Amino acid sequence: VGQIYNLEGGIEDWMAQGHPVEK
């Protein structure tokens, strides 16, 4: 868990945490 996320599904976990998605 961090600033790096995978587009395959990590993005969903990132959003679930309430963090904005940075492309």
Short mmCIF file of C-alpha atoms in Angstrom, two decimals:
data_model
loop_
_atom_site.label_atom_id
_atom_site.label_comp_id
_atom_site.label_asym_id
_atom_site.label_seq_id
_atom_site.Cartn_x
_atom_site.Cartn_y
_atom_site.Cartn_z
CA VAL A 1 0.00 0.00 0.00
CA GLY A 2 1.49 3.33 -1.07
CA GLN A 3 1.58 5.90 -3.82
CA ILE A 4 2.18 3.15 -6.37
CA TYR A 5 -0.79 1.10 -7.54
CA ASN A 6 -1.52 -1.41 -10.29
CA LEU A 7 -4.04 -0.49 -12.97
CA GLU A 8 -5.15 -4.12 -12.95
CA GLY A 9 -6.93 -3.77 -9.63
CA GLY A 10 -4.75 -1.88 -7.16
CA ILE A 11 -6.54 1.28 -8.29
CA GLU A 12 -9.74 -0.09 -6.74
CA ASP A 13 -8.00 -0.60 -3.40
CA TRP A 14 -6.54 2.90 -3.66
CA MET A 15 -9.98 4.44 -4.23
CA ALA A 16 -11.47 2.28 -1.48
CA GLN A 17 -9.04 3.90 0.95
CA GLY A 18 -10.39 7.31 -0.03
CA HIS A 19 -7.30 8.46 -1.90
CA PRO A 20 -7.54 10.33 -5.22
CA VAL A 21 -6.33 8.36 -8.23
CA GLU A 22 -3.19 9.85 -9.71
CA LYS A 23 -2.54 8.90 -13.33
#
